[in-house]
Structures are given as structure tokens and as C-alpha cells.
Amino acid sequence: MQMAPSSRQDMDSIPVIDISPFIHQTAGNDAVVKAIEAACRETGFFLITGHGVSAEATAQLYNLARDFFDEPQDWKKQQGRGTSLKGGVAFSPIADEALSATLGIKTPGDYKESLNFGPRLPGDVWPTVPQGLQAAFSAYFAEMETLAGHLRRAFCRAIGLAPDYFEPAFADHLSALRVINYPEQQESPLPGQLRAGVHTDYGFMTILRSEASPGGLQVRRRDGEWLDAPNVEGAYVVNIADAFMRWTNDEWLSTPHRVANPPGSFKGTTRRQSIPFFVNPSKETLIECLPPFAAKAPAKYTPITYGDYIALKTSQAFSKS
């Protein structure tokens, strides 16, 4: 997974934060918390290094998922389409999902395909090809659970909550791990079709491992301009999602983003693969304004369970109307 260097301007807009001082509680951990809080308030996006995620687990998942995506389309479309197995796999073929629909924007389906897994989410039996795919998903999922716990504790420090404030909400969490394949675009996309349409993520936060390629992640700045997210070797992109923004009474931002099509003039390979981990609370978790934010301003939203909230968002994304 080759990562391209980013420009200084990109880094100034989307900060890169070494979180190892916070994880190990060494000198500089207060500065880490302040940098994370500033990023959550200003852009809703930041990159992290020093995270401690296993490079071996990452490479194993990346490579086996790529082997799956290299299989014939007719075979892939027969995989992961059932929903009777908790902790099974789900496969979403090209153009099956239109993320812009969650913002009320109707477009053709996104030019991507994906494998999806969550221990408490419905799916289908795992394919026998490639061997070891289920184990690779499970191993990487465990790495992400550890990292998500570190970040939640950093958020609590930044907000002024007890370090374990969010943990009851994540005891039976509905987090999901997805590997997305953005294939070569042999033909021009349909009008309005992107690799992933403009959207905000639904849950608590997203932790993304991406790779450099033409046609990548773009983040919409407050002035409406689209910013190419930087690529830093070994780093993860972290962004605040909708449910967490509601929890903070909109003080922390869930920022619209998209995955652009590669430029038509580009002659090299444009295939891209990314691995987002969607950190989601349990179904019964009540999303309501957190006390430190409620003390400053009236709550903007009526409390809602995460189960009801995610059901609405998912039905919008996969609507064919």
C-alpha cells in the first residue's frame, strides 16, 4: 500500500497528530488532546500516526480482500447477499449504494464495491476463496477496537468527561469494518456518478486506512471548496460522524466528504482500495446532548436511539427510488 506525500498546505488544513504520547501517557499527551479537539471543532477530520496498529494485520486484510475483488463479477455477486448469519460477510456490488442519497441528493450508484463485516451485524456465510479472509477481518477488527478505545478516551479528556464515559455505549457496539475496491474506470462514469458520492458518516467516528491514487478522498471545507485529503505513510484518517456531532450539539463537526473519479486524462492505474472502520455505539444507546455542551446552549435535537437513527440513514443510502 503505497502512500504519497502530502503538500504542506494540505497538512495545514487537515492536521497530522502523533497520538503515541496519549496512548502511553508520556510528555506531550495534553498537547495531543488539544490538537484533536481543535481538529474536531474546525474540520472534523485529522490524520493520526503513532497509533500502534499492526502493519501485518493491515497488509493481510488488504491483500486477501484484493484477491477477492479480483474474482469474476458473476461469482462475486453470489457471495455475501444473505442476512441470516450474525457476524457473517456482506458484499455490495458496483453501483449498489448511492451515498449522496443520505443528504437528499439523487445520483447513480457509487462506482465501488465492498466487503462488510461486524460481529453483531447480519451477513452471509464467508466465501472459501480466498482462504483466511474471515480471520483477516477479525484480526484487523480487533486492532481497530483497541485504537477506537484510545480515541474515545482522548475525546472524553477534550470534552471534560470521565475517561470511560462512552464505554457503556460500546459494550455491544455495532461497529463495522469495510474494505472498498474502487476499480479501474474502463468507461466514463454516468452523469453525477462518483466513486463515492458526497455524504457524512452515520455513527460515532470513522477510522480510515487509504492509499494514494488518482481519484481519492476529498473533504469539503467550510467555504465549500473541496480539499484533497493528504496521504501519509502508515497514517489513518479519522473523522467525526453524525451521531457524535449530535452528541456534541453540533460543536464538533461531521464534515461532508466524497471520493472523486480519477481524471480522464490519467494514463496509469487508478484502482484504489481503502479500509474504513465505522465506530458505532450499541443499538439501544440514546444519542442526546452531552452535559458539557448542554450547559452552554439548549439541545438542538430530540434524543434518539442509535438503532432508529442508523435505520433511517441506511434506508436512504440503499434506496432505489
Short mmCIF file of C-alpha atoms in Angstrom, two decimals:
data_model
loop_
_atom_site.label_atom_id
_atom_site.label_comp_id
_atom_site.label_asym_id
_atom_site.label_seq_id
_atom_site.Cartn_x
_atom_site.Cartn_y
_atom_site.Cartn_z
CA MET A 1 0.00 0.00 0.00
CA GLN A 2 1.97 2.99 -1.23
CA MET A 3 1.16 6.33 0.27
CA ALA A 4 2.03 9.56 -1.48
CA PRO A 5 3.48 12.51 0.39
CA SER A 6 1.11 15.39 1.02
CA SER A 7 1.63 19.06 0.46
CA ARG A 8 2.28 21.43 3.33
CA GLN A 9 -0.96 23.25 2.51
CA ASP A 10 -2.98 20.03 2.86
CA MET A 11 -1.38 19.27 6.20
CA ASP A 12 -2.18 22.76 7.45
CA SER A 13 -5.86 22.18 6.66
CA ILE A 14 -6.14 18.58 7.87
CA PRO A 15 -3.68 18.16 10.76
CA VAL A 16 -1.44 15.14 11.29
CA ILE A 17 -1.30 14.20 15.00
CA ASP A 18 1.09 11.73 16.62
CA ILE A 19 -1.11 10.14 19.28
CA SER A 20 1.57 7.93 20.84
CA PRO A 21 2.12 10.34 23.79
CA PHE A 22 -1.56 9.99 24.69
CA ILE A 23 -1.62 6.21 24.30
CA HIS A 24 1.44 5.80 26.53
CA GLN A 25 0.64 8.82 28.77
CA THR A 26 4.04 10.38 28.26
CA ALA A 27 5.13 14.00 27.95
CA GLY A 28 3.05 15.82 25.36
CA ASN A 29 -0.21 13.95 25.90
CA ASP A 30 -2.05 17.16 26.82
CA ALA A 31 -0.95 18.67 23.51
CA VAL A 32 -2.36 15.64 21.68
CA VAL A 33 -5.77 16.16 23.30
CA LYS A 34 -5.76 19.88 22.45
CA ALA A 35 -4.83 19.16 18.83
CA ILE A 36 -7.61 16.57 18.50
CA GLU A 37 -10.18 18.95 19.99
CA ALA A 38 -9.16 21.74 17.63
CA ALA A 39 -9.42 19.45 14.62
CA CYS A 40 -12.85 18.17 15.68
CA ARG A 41 -14.16 21.72 16.02
CA GLU A 42 -12.54 23.17 12.89
CA THR A 43 -12.66 20.46 10.21
CA GLY A 44 -13.96 17.23 11.76
CA PHE A 45 -11.01 15.45 10.11
CA PHE A 46 -7.47 14.67 11.21
CA LEU A 47 -4.74 12.15 10.49
CA ILE A 48 -3.07 10.08 13.21
CA THR A 49 0.33 8.47 13.43
CA GLY A 50 1.85 6.60 16.37
CA HIS A 51 -1.33 4.52 16.64
CA GLY A 52 0.27 1.11 17.20
CA VAL A 53 -1.91 -0.78 14.70
CA SER A 54 -0.28 -3.97 13.43
CA ALA A 55 1.16 -3.48 9.95
CA GLU A 56 0.97 -7.24 9.43
CA ALA A 57 -2.77 -7.41 10.20
CA THR A 58 -3.35 -4.46 7.87
CA ALA A 59 -1.41 -6.00 4.98
CA GLN A 60 -3.09 -9.38 5.43
CA LEU A 61 -6.58 -7.90 5.18
CA TYR A 62 -5.65 -5.62 2.30
CA ASN A 63 -4.12 -8.42 0.23
CA LEU A 64 -6.81 -11.04 0.83
CA ALA A 65 -9.60 -8.57 0.11
CA ARG A 66 -7.86 -7.62 -3.11
CA ASP A 67 -7.73 -11.31 -4.06
CA PHE A 68 -11.49 -11.50 -3.51
CA PHE A 69 -12.16 -8.43 -5.65
CA ASP A 70 -10.03 -9.95 -8.44
CA GLU A 71 -12.50 -12.84 -8.76
CA PRO A 72 -15.06 -12.76 -11.62
CA GLN A 73 -18.03 -10.44 -11.13
CA ASP A 74 -20.58 -13.19 -11.73
CA TRP A 75 -19.10 -15.23 -8.87
CA LYS A 76 -18.79 -12.26 -6.51
CA LYS A 77 -22.44 -11.34 -6.96
CA GLN A 78 -23.39 -14.71 -5.48
CA GLN A 79 -21.40 -14.05 -2.30
CA GLY A 80 -22.47 -12.25 0.86
CA ARG A 81 -26.01 -11.43 -0.21
CA GLY A 82 -27.82 -13.13 2.67
CA THR A 83 -28.55 -11.66 6.10
CA SER A 84 -29.24 -14.73 8.26
CA LEU A 85 -25.82 -15.07 9.90
CA LYS A 86 -24.72 -12.68 12.65
CA GLY A 87 -21.05 -11.91 12.10
CA GLY A 88 -21.21 -13.07 8.51
CA VAL A 89 -19.94 -11.24 5.46
CA ALA A 90 -21.89 -8.87 3.22
CA PHE A 91 -20.89 -7.99 -0.33
CA SER A 92 -22.09 -4.84 -2.04
CA PRO A 93 -21.50 -4.88 -5.82
CA ILE A 94 -20.68 -1.89 -8.00
CA ALA A 95 -23.37 0.82 -8.01
CA ASP A 96 -25.40 -0.93 -5.27
CA GLU A 97 -25.10 2.02 -2.89
CA ALA A 98 -25.60 5.75 -3.50
CA LEU A 99 -24.24 7.62 -0.50
CA SER A 100 -25.41 11.06 -1.65
CA ALA A 101 -28.99 9.92 -1.08
CA THR A 102 -28.44 10.33 2.66
CA LEU A 103 -28.16 14.07 2.01
CA GLY A 104 -31.20 14.08 -0.26
CA ILE A 105 -29.13 14.12 -3.46
CA LYS A 106 -30.18 11.58 -6.09
CA THR A 107 -27.32 10.17 -8.16
CA PRO A 108 -26.44 6.92 -9.93
CA GLY A 109 -24.97 4.26 -7.64
CA ASP A 110 -21.39 4.80 -6.49
CA TYR A 111 -18.65 3.28 -8.65
CA LYS A 112 -17.29 0.94 -6.00
CA GLU A 113 -17.76 -2.50 -4.50
CA SER A 114 -17.20 -3.56 -0.91
CA LEU A 115 -16.92 -6.36 1.63
CA ASN A 116 -18.51 -5.62 5.01
CA PHE A 117 -18.29 -7.27 8.42
CA GLY A 118 -19.34 -6.68 12.01
CA PRO A 119 -19.53 -9.31 14.78
CA ARG A 120 -23.05 -8.14 15.70
CA LEU A 121 -24.24 -7.32 12.17
CA PRO A 122 -26.17 -9.58 9.78
CA GLY A 123 -24.38 -11.21 6.89
CA ASP A 124 -23.90 -14.40 4.93
CA VAL A 125 -21.53 -17.36 5.02
CA TRP A 126 -17.92 -16.49 4.28
CA PRO A 127 -16.54 -17.49 0.86
CA THR A 128 -13.91 -20.21 0.76
CA VAL A 129 -11.86 -18.10 -1.68
CA PRO A 130 -9.52 -16.60 -0.72
CA GLN A 131 -8.56 -18.73 2.26
CA GLY A 132 -8.23 -16.84 5.54
CA LEU A 133 -10.48 -13.89 4.64
CA GLN A 134 -12.69 -14.22 7.74
CA ALA A 135 -9.69 -14.50 10.07
CA ALA A 136 -8.09 -11.42 8.48
CA PHE A 137 -11.26 -9.38 9.01
CA SER A 138 -11.49 -10.49 12.64
CA ALA A 139 -7.84 -9.75 13.41
CA TYR A 140 -7.98 -6.27 11.92
CA PHE A 141 -11.32 -5.56 13.62
CA ALA A 142 -9.66 -6.27 16.99
CA GLU A 143 -6.85 -3.83 16.15
CA MET A 144 -9.41 -1.16 15.35
CA GLU A 145 -11.34 -1.77 18.58
CA THR A 146 -8.19 -1.03 20.55
CA LEU A 147 -7.46 2.13 18.58
CA ALA A 148 -11.07 3.33 18.84
CA GLY A 149 -10.85 2.95 22.63
CA HIS A 150 -7.77 5.19 22.75
CA LEU A 151 -9.53 7.84 20.67
CA ARG A 152 -12.71 7.74 22.76
CA ARG A 153 -10.66 8.37 25.89
CA ALA A 154 -8.95 11.31 24.16
CA PHE A 155 -12.36 12.71 23.21
CA CYS A 156 -13.52 12.41 26.83
CA ARG A 157 -10.49 14.37 28.03
CA ALA A 158 -11.13 17.05 25.43
CA ILE A 159 -14.81 17.39 26.34
CA GLY A 160 -14.34 17.17 30.09
CA LEU A 161 -15.96 13.79 30.69
CA ALA A 162 -14.80 10.82 32.76
CA PRO A 163 -12.35 8.71 30.71
CA ASP A 164 -14.79 5.79 30.47
CA TYR A 165 -17.92 7.89 29.86
CA PHE A 166 -18.66 6.39 26.44
CA GLU A 167 -17.72 2.81 27.23
CA PRO A 168 -21.21 1.57 28.29
CA ALA A 169 -22.46 2.69 24.87
CA PHE A 170 -19.86 0.48 23.19
CA ALA A 171 -20.28 -2.68 25.26
CA ASP A 172 -22.37 -4.22 22.45
CA HIS A 173 -21.28 -1.87 19.73
CA LEU A 174 -22.44 -2.10 16.11
CA SER A 175 -19.12 -1.10 14.59
CA ALA A 176 -18.49 -2.23 11.03
CA LEU A 177 -15.35 -2.96 9.05
CA ARG A 178 -15.45 -2.42 5.31
CA VAL A 179 -12.91 -2.96 2.55
CA ILE A 180 -13.78 -0.93 -0.54
CA ASN A 181 -12.50 -1.58 -4.04
CA TYR A 182 -12.60 1.32 -6.49
CA PRO A 183 -11.85 -0.44 -9.77
CA GLU A 184 -10.35 0.95 -12.92
CA GLN A 185 -12.94 3.01 -14.75
CA GLN A 186 -12.86 1.50 -18.23
CA GLU A 187 -15.81 3.62 -19.31
CA SER A 188 -16.82 7.16 -18.42
CA PRO A 189 -18.98 7.37 -15.27
CA LEU A 190 -22.65 8.22 -15.65
CA PRO A 191 -23.61 11.88 -15.13
CA GLY A 192 -23.35 12.64 -11.41
CA GLN A 193 -21.71 9.29 -10.61
CA LEU A 194 -18.66 9.35 -8.33
CA ARG A 195 -16.57 6.66 -6.71
CA ALA A 196 -18.42 7.63 -3.53
CA GLY A 197 -20.98 10.42 -3.56
CA VAL A 198 -20.87 13.32 -1.13
CA HIS A 199 -22.01 12.22 2.32
CA THR A 200 -21.35 12.36 6.01
CA ASP A 201 -20.75 9.18 8.00
CA TYR A 202 -23.58 7.99 10.21
CA GLY A 203 -22.13 6.85 13.52
CA PHE A 204 -19.61 7.95 16.13
CA MET A 205 -16.40 8.22 14.11
CA THR A 206 -14.61 6.60 11.18
CA ILE A 207 -11.01 5.39 11.13
CA LEU A 208 -9.80 5.04 7.53
CA ARG A 209 -6.75 3.37 6.04
CA SER A 210 -6.42 4.58 2.47
CA GLU A 211 -3.88 4.61 -0.31
CA ALA A 212 -2.67 7.16 -2.80
CA SER A 213 -4.22 7.06 -6.26
CA PRO A 214 -5.79 9.46 -8.75
CA GLY A 215 -9.37 9.91 -7.68
CA GLY A 216 -9.25 9.91 -3.89
CA LEU A 217 -10.84 11.22 -0.72
CA GLN A 218 -11.92 14.85 -0.75
CA VAL A 219 -13.20 16.86 2.22
CA ARG A 220 -15.47 19.88 1.86
CA ARG A 221 -14.16 22.92 3.67
CA ARG A 222 -16.48 25.43 5.31
CA ASP A 223 -16.08 27.75 2.31
CA GLY A 224 -17.43 24.99 0.05
CA GLU A 225 -14.11 24.19 -1.63
CA TRP A 226 -13.04 20.56 -1.95
CA LEU A 227 -9.73 19.64 -0.37
CA ASP A 228 -7.77 16.51 -1.33
CA ALA A 229 -7.04 14.60 1.88
CA PRO A 230 -3.30 14.11 2.37
CA ASN A 231 -1.71 10.67 2.27
CA VAL A 232 0.94 9.97 4.90
CA GLU A 233 2.70 6.62 5.07
CA GLY A 234 1.17 4.45 7.80
CA ALA A 235 -1.30 7.11 8.96
CA TYR A 236 -5.05 6.82 9.46
CA VAL A 237 -7.69 9.39 8.61
CA VAL A 238 -10.13 9.97 11.48
CA ASN A 239 -13.39 11.86 11.09
CA ILE A 240 -16.28 12.70 13.36
CA ALA A 241 -19.61 11.19 12.26
CA ASP A 242 -23.23 12.33 12.52
CA ALA A 243 -24.26 10.66 15.79
CA PHE A 244 -21.24 12.08 17.60
CA MET A 245 -21.89 15.54 16.17
CA ARG A 246 -25.43 15.34 17.61
CA TRP A 247 -23.94 14.29 20.97
CA THR A 248 -21.81 17.48 20.94
CA ASN A 249 -24.77 19.70 19.96
CA ASP A 250 -23.05 20.34 16.59
CA GLU A 251 -19.94 21.87 18.20
CA TRP A 252 -17.81 19.08 16.74
CA LEU A 253 -18.21 18.65 13.00
CA SER A 254 -19.33 15.76 10.84
CA THR A 255 -17.97 17.07 7.57
CA PRO A 256 -19.22 16.17 4.07
CA HIS A 257 -16.72 14.22 2.00
CA ARG A 258 -16.58 12.17 -1.19
CA VAL A 259 -14.30 10.01 -3.30
CA ALA A 260 -13.68 11.65 -6.65
CA ASN A 261 -13.36 9.99 -10.01
CA PRO A 262 -9.84 9.77 -11.44
CA PRO A 263 -9.06 12.38 -14.09
CA GLY A 264 -9.90 11.12 -17.56
CA SER A 265 -6.51 12.17 -18.85
CA PHE A 266 -4.59 9.94 -16.40
CA LYS A 267 -2.87 7.05 -18.22
CA GLY A 268 -1.66 4.89 -15.31
CA THR A 269 -3.57 2.63 -12.94
CA THR A 270 -6.37 4.30 -10.99
CA ARG A 271 -7.51 1.31 -8.96
CA ARG A 272 -7.88 2.20 -5.31
CA GLN A 273 -8.62 0.22 -2.17
CA SER A 274 -9.50 1.63 1.24
CA ILE A 275 -10.36 0.16 4.64
CA PRO A 276 -12.77 2.21 6.76
CA PHE A 277 -13.73 1.16 10.29
CA PHE A 278 -17.05 2.68 11.29
CA VAL A 279 -17.15 3.09 15.07
CA ASN A 280 -20.80 2.80 16.12
CA PRO A 281 -22.44 2.51 19.56
CA SER A 282 -24.98 -0.12 20.55
CA LYS A 283 -28.50 -0.12 19.15
CA GLU A 284 -30.04 0.97 22.46
CA THR A 285 -27.65 3.90 23.02
CA LEU A 286 -29.51 7.17 23.41
CA ILE A 287 -27.97 9.98 21.39
CA GLU A 288 -28.65 13.15 23.35
CA CYS A 289 -26.72 16.33 24.05
CA LEU A 290 -23.75 15.67 26.35
CA PRO A 291 -23.81 17.57 29.69
CA PRO A 292 -20.83 19.90 28.99
CA PHE A 293 -22.46 21.08 25.76
CA ALA A 294 -25.98 21.26 27.24
CA ALA A 295 -24.58 23.58 29.91
CA LYS A 296 -23.64 26.10 27.19
CA ALA A 297 -26.67 26.05 24.90
CA PRO A 298 -30.09 24.39 24.54
CA ALA A 299 -30.04 20.98 22.86
CA LYS A 300 -30.72 21.22 19.12
CA TYR A 301 -32.05 17.69 18.69
CA THR A 302 -34.61 15.40 20.27
CA PRO A 303 -32.93 12.33 21.80
CA ILE A 304 -32.99 9.27 19.52
CA THR A 305 -31.66 5.75 19.87
CA TYR A 306 -28.77 4.87 17.63
CA GLY A 307 -30.76 1.94 16.23
CA ASP A 308 -33.51 4.21 14.96
CA TYR A 309 -31.03 6.73 13.63
CA ILE A 310 -28.92 4.24 11.67
CA ALA A 311 -32.00 2.51 10.23
CA LEU A 312 -33.11 5.77 8.66
CA LYS A 313 -29.69 6.59 7.23
CA THR A 314 -29.14 3.11 5.80
CA SER A 315 -32.54 3.01 4.11
CA GLN A 316 -31.74 6.31 2.42
CA ALA A 317 -28.35 5.13 1.13
CA PHE A 318 -29.71 1.94 -0.46
CA SER A 319 -32.99 3.37 -1.73
CA LYS A 320 -33.62 2.73 -5.41
CA SER A 321 -36.30 5.39 -5.75
#
